PDB file of C-alpha atoms and ligand atoms in Angstrom:
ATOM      1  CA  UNK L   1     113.506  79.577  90.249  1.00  0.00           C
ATOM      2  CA  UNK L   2     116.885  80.789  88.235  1.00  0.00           C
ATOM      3  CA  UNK L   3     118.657  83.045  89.798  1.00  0.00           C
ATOM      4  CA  UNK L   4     120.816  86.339  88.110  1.00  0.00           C
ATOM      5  CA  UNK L   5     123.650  87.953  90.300  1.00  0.00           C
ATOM      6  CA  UNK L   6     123.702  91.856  89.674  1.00  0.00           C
ATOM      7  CA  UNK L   7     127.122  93.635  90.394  1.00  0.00           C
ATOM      8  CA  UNK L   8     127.550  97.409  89.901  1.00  0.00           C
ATOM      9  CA  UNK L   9     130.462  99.797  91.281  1.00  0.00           C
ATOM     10  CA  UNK L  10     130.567 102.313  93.904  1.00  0.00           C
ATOM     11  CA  UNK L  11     130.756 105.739  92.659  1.00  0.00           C
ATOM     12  CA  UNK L  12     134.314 106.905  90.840  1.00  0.00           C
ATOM     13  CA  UNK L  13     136.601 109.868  89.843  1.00  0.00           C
ATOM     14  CA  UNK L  14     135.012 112.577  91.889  1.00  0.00           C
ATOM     15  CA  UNK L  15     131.325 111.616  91.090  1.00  0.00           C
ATOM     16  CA  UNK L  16     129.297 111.005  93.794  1.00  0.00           C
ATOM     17  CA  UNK L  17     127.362 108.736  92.008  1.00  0.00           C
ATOM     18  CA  UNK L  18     127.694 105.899  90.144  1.00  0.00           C
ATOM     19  CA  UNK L  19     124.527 104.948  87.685  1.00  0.00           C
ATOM     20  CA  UNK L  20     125.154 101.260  87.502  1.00  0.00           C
ATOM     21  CA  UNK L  21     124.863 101.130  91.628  1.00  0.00           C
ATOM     22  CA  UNK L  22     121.605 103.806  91.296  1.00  0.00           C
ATOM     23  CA  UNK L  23     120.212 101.213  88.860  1.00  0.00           C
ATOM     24  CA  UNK L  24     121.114  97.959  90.250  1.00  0.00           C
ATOM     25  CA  UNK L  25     119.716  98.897  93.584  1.00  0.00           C
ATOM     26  CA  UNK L  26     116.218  99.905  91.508  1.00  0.00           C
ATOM     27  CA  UNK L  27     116.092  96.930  90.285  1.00  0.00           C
ATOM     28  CA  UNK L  28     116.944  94.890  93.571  1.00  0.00           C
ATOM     29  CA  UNK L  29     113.151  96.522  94.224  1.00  0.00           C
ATOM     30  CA  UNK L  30     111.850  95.197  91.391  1.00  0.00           C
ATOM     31  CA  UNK L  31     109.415  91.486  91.433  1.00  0.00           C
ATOM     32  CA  UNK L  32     110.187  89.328  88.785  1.00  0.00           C
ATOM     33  CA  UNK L  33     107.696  86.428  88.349  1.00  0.00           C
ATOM     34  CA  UNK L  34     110.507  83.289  87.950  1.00  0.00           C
ATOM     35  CA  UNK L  35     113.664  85.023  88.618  1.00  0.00           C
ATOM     36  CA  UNK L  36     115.599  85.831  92.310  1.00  0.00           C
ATOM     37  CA  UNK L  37     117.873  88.633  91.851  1.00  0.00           C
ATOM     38  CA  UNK L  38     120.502  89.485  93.998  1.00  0.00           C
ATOM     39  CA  UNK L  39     122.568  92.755  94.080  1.00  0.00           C
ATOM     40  CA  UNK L  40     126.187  93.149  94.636  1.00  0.00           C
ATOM     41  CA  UNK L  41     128.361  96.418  95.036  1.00  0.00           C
ATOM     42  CA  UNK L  42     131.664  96.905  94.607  1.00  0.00           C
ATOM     43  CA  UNK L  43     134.322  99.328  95.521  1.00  0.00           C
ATOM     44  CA  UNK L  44     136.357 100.849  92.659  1.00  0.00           C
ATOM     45  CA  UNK L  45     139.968  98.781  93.673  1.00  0.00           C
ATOM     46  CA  UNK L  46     141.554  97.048  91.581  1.00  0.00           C
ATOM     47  CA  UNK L  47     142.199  93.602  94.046  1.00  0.00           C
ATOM     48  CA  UNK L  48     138.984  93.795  96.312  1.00  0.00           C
ATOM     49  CA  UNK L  49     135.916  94.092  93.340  1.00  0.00           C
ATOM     50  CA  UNK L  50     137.031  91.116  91.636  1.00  0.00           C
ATOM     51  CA  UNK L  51     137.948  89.125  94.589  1.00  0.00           C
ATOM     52  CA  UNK L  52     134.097  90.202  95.747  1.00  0.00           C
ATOM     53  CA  UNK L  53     132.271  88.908  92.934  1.00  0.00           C
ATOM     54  CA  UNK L  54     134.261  85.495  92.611  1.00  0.00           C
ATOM     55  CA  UNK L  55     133.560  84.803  96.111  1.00  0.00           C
ATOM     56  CA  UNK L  56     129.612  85.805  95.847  1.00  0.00           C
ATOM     57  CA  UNK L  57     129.150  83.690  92.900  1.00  0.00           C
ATOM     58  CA  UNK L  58     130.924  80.730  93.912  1.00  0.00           C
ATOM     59  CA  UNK L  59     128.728  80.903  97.524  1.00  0.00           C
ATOM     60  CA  UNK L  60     125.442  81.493  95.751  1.00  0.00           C
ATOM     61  CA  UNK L  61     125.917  79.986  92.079  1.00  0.00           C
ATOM     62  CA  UNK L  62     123.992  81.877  90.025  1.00  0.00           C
ATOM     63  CA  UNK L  63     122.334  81.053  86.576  1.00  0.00           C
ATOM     64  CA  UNK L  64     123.451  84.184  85.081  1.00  0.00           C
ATOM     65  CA  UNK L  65     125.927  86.727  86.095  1.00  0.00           C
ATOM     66  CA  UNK L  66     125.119  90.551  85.016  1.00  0.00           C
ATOM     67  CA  UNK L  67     128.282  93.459  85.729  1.00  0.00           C
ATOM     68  CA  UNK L  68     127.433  96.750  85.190  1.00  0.00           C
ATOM     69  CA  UNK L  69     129.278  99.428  85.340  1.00  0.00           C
ATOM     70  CA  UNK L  70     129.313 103.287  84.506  1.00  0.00           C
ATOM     71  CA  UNK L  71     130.850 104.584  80.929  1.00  0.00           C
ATOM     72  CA  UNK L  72     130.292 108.291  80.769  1.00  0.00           C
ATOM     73  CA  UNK L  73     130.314 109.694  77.022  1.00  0.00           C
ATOM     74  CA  UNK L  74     128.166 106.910  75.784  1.00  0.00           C
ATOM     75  CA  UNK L  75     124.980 107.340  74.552  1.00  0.00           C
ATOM     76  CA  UNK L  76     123.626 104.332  74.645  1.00  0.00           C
ATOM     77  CA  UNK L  77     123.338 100.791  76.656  1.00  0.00           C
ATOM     78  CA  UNK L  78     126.267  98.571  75.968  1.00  0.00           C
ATOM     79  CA  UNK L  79     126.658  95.059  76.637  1.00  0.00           C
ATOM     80  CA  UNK L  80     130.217  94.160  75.779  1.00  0.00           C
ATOM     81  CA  UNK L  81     131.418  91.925  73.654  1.00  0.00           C
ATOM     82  CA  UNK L  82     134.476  90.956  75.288  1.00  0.00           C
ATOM     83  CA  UNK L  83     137.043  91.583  78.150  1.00  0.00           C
ATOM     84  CA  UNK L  84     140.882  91.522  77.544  1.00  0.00           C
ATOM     85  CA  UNK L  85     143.520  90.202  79.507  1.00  0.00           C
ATOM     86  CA  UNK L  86     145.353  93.700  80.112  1.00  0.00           C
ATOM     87  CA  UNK L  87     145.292  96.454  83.066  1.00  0.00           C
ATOM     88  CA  UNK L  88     145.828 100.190  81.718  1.00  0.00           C
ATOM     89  CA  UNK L  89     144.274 102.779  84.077  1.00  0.00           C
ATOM     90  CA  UNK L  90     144.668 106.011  82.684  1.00  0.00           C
ATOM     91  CA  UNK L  91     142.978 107.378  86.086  1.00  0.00           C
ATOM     92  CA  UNK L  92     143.821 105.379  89.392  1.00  0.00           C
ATOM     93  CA  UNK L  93     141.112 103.925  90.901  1.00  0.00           C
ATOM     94  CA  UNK L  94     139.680 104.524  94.290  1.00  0.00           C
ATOM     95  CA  UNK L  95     142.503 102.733  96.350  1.00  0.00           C
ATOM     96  CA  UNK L  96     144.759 104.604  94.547  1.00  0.00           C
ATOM     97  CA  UNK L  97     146.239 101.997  92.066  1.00  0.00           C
ATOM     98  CA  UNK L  98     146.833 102.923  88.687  1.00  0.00           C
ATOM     99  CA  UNK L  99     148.792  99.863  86.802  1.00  0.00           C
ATOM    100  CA  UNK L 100     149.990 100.925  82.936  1.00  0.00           C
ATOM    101  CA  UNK L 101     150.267  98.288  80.876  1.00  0.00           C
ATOM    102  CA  UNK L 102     150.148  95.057  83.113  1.00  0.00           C
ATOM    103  CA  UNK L 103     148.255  91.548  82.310  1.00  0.00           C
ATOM    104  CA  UNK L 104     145.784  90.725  84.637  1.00  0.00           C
ATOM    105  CA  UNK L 105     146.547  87.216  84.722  1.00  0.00           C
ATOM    106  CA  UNK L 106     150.032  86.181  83.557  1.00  0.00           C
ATOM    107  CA  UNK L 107     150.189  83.563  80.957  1.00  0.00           C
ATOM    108  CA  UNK L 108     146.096  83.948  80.914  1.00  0.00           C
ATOM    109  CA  UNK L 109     144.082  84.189  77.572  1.00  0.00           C
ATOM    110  CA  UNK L 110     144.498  87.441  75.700  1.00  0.00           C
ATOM    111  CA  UNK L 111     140.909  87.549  76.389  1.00  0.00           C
ATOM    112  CA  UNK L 112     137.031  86.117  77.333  1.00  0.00           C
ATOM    113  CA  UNK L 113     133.611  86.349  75.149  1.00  0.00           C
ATOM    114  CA  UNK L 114     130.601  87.644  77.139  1.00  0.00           C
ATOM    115  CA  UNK L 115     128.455  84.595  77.277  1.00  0.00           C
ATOM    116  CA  UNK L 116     125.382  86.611  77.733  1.00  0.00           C
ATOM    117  CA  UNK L 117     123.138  86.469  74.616  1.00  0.00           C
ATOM    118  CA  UNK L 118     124.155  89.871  73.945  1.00  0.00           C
ATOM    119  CA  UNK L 119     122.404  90.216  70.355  1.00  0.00           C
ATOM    120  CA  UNK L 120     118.907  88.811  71.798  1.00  0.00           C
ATOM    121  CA  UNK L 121     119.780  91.764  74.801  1.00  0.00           C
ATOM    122  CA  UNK L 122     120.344  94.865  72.358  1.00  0.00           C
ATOM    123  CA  UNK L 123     117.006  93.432  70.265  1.00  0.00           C
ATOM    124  CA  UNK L 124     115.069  93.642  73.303  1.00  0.00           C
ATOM    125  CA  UNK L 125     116.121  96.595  74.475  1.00  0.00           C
ATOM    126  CA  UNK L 126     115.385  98.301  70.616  1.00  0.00           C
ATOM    127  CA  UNK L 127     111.930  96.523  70.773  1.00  0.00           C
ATOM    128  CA  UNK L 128     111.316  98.549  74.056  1.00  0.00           C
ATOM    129  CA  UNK L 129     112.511 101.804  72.180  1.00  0.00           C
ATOM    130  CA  UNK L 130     115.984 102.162  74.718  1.00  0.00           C
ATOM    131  CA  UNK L 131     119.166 102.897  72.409  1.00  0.00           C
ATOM    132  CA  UNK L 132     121.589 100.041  72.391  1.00  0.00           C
ATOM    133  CA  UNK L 133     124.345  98.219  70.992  1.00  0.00           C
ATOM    134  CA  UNK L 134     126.854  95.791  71.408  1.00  0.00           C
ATOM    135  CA  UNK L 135     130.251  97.618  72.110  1.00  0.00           C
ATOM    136  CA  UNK L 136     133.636  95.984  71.432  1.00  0.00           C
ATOM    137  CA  UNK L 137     135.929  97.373  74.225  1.00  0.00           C
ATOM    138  CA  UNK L 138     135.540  97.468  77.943  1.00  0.00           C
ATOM    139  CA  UNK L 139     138.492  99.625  78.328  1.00  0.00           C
ATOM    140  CA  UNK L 140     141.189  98.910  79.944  1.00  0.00           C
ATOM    141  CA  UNK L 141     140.353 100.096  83.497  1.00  0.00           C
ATOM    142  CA  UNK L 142     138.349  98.304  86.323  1.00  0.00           C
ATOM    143  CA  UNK L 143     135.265  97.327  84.448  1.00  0.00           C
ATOM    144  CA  UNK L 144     137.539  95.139  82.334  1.00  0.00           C
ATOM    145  CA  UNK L 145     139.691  93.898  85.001  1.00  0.00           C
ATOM    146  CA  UNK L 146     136.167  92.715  86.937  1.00  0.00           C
ATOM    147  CA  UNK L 147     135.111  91.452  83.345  1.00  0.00           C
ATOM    148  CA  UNK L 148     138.191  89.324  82.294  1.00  0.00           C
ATOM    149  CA  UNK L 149     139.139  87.690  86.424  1.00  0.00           C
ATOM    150  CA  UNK L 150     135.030  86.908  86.761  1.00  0.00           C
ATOM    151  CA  UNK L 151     135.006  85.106  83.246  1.00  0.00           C
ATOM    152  CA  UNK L 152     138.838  83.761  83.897  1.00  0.00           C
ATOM    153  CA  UNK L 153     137.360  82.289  87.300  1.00  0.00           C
ATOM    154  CA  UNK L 154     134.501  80.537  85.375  1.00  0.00           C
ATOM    155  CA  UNK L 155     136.296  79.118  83.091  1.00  0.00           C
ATOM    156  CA  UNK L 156     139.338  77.411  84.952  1.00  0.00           C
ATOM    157  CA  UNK L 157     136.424  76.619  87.706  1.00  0.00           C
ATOM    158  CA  UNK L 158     134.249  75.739  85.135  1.00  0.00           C
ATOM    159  CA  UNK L 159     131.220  77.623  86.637  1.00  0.00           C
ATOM    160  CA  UNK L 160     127.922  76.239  85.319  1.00  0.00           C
ATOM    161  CA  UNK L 161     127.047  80.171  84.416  1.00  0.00           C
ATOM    162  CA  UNK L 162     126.668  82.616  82.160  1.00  0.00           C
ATOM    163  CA  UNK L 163     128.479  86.286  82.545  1.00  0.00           C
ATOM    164  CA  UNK L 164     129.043  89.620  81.296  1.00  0.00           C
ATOM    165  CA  UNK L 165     129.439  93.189  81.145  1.00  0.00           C
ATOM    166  CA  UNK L 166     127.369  96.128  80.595  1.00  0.00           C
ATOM    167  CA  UNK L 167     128.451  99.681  80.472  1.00  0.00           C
ATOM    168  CA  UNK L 168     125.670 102.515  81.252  1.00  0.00           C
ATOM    169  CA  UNK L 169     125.881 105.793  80.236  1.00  0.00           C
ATOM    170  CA  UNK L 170     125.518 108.650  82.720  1.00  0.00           C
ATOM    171  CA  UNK L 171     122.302 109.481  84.457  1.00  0.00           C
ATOM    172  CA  UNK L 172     120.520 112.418  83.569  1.00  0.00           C
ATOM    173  CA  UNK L 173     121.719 114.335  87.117  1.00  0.00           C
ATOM    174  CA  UNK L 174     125.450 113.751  86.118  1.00  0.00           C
ATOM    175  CA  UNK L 175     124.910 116.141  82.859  1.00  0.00           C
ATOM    176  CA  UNK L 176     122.623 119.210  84.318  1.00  0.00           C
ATOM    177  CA  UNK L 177     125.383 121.281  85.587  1.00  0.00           C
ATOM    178  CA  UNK L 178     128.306 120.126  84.269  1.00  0.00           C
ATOM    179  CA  UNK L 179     129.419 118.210  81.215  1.00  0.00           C
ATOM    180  CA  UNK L 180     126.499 120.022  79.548  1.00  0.00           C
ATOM    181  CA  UNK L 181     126.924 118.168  75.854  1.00  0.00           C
ATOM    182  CA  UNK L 182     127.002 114.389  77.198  1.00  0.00           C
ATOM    183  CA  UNK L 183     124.390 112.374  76.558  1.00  0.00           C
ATOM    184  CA  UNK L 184     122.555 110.705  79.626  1.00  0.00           C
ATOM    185  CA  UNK L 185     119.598 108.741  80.255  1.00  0.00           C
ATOM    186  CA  UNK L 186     116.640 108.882  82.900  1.00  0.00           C
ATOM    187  CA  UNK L 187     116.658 106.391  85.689  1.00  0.00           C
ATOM    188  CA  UNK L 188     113.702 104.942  84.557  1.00  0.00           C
ATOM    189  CA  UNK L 189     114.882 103.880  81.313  1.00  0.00           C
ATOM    190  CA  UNK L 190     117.823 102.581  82.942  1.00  0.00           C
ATOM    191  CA  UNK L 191     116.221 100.298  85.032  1.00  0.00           C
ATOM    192  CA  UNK L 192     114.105  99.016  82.673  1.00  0.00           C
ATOM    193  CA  UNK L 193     116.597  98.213  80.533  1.00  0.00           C
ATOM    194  CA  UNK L 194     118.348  96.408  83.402  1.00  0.00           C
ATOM    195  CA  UNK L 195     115.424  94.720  83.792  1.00  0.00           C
ATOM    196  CA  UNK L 196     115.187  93.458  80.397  1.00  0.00           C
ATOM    197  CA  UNK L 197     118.388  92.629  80.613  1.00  0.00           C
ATOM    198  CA  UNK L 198     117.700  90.068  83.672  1.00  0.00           C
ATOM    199  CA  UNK L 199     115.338  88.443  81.433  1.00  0.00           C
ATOM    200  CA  UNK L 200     116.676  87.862  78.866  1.00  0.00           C
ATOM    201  CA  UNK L 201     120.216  87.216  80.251  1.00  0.00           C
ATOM    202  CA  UNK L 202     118.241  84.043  81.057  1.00  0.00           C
ATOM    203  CA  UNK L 203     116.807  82.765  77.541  1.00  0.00           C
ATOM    204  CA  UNK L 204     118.181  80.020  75.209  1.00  0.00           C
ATOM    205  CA  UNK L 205     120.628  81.148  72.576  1.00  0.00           C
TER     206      UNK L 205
HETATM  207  N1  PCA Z   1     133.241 102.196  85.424  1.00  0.00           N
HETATM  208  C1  PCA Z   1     134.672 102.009  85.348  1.00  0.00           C
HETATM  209  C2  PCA Z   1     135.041 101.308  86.628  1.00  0.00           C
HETATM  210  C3  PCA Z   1     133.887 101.505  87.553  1.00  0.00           C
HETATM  211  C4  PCA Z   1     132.785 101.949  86.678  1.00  0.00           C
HETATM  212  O1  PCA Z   1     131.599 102.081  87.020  1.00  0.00           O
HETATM  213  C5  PCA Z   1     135.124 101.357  84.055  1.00  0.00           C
HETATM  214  O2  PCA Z   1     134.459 101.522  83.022  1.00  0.00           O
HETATM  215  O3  PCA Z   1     136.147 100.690  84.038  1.00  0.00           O
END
């Protein structure tokens, strides 16, 4: 049995929901035949989410690592390519940090790969008719920061795992009475996409 760690963030900037957390606990529902899945959330603070997730995944050492996290304005699923060694919160986040222009790790690599198969992810996604695409920027706010200390931690542990990040878009209830020309997707396809996701997070590059 393989096992894939699922974090996803608390809600954020006024929302009170967050569609990677709506998702992820879907999925925690969900059987899969040869996989345990385990769900994590996070709060939106800059010290305490990454701290979180390095801790769960050196207790339960997971075969694949999967962070999720909301990007409103997208339009589609995005697994990210890669996570840069830089803090720039334009908004603070929910403890009330905002850093400008700050490494995350000092002296650290400018930055990590996702080593999720993230082509063989969009593909699968397409051949289940849910938009996708690989996206080249996290931003610069806490999905990054969770993105660039969990792969950082890996690699100076050297963690026998694979990781990355996936941004969401917003969930169709986030769009009906405000932000009326963002796009948005249901909660179904969202979880099935995280669940294809799980999957083939898993397979053989
Ligand atoms: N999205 C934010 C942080 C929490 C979340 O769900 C981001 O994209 O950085």
């Amino acid at each position: 049995m393989q096992r894939v760690l699922i974090t996803a963030f608390e809600p954020f900037n006024g929302e009170t929901i967050n569609p990677s957390l709506e998702t992820a606990r879907a999925v925690d529902g969900m059987d899969f035949p040869d996989i345990e899945v385990d769900v994590i959330e996070l709060p939106v603070e800059r010290f305490q989410a990454p701290d979180m997730a390095i801790a769960h995944i050196r207790m339960t050492k997971p075969d694949a690592v999967l962070m999720l996290g909301e990007a409103g304005r997208r339009s589609r699923i995005t697994p990210e390519r890669v996570a840069v060694n830089l803090d720039d919160f334009t908004i603070p986040d929910n403890g009330g940090h905002q850093p400008r222009d700050e490494p995350i790790v000092r002296g650290g690599p400018v930055g990590y790969f996702s080593t999720l198969p993230l082509a063989a992810m969009v593909n699968q996604l397409e051949c289940a008719r849910i938009p996708a695409k690989i996206s080249n920027s996290a931003g610069l706010y806490l999905c990054n920061r969770l993105f660039y200390s969990v792969m950082h931690a890996i690699a100076v542990e050297e963690l026998p795992v694979r990781a990355g990040f996936v941004h969401l878009p917003y969930l169709h209830e986030q769009v009906v009475s405000k932000r009326q020309d963002m796009p948005s997707l249901s909660r179904e396809t969202m979880a099935q996409a995280v669940r294809i996701m799980v999957q083939t997070s898993l397979q053989e590059c």
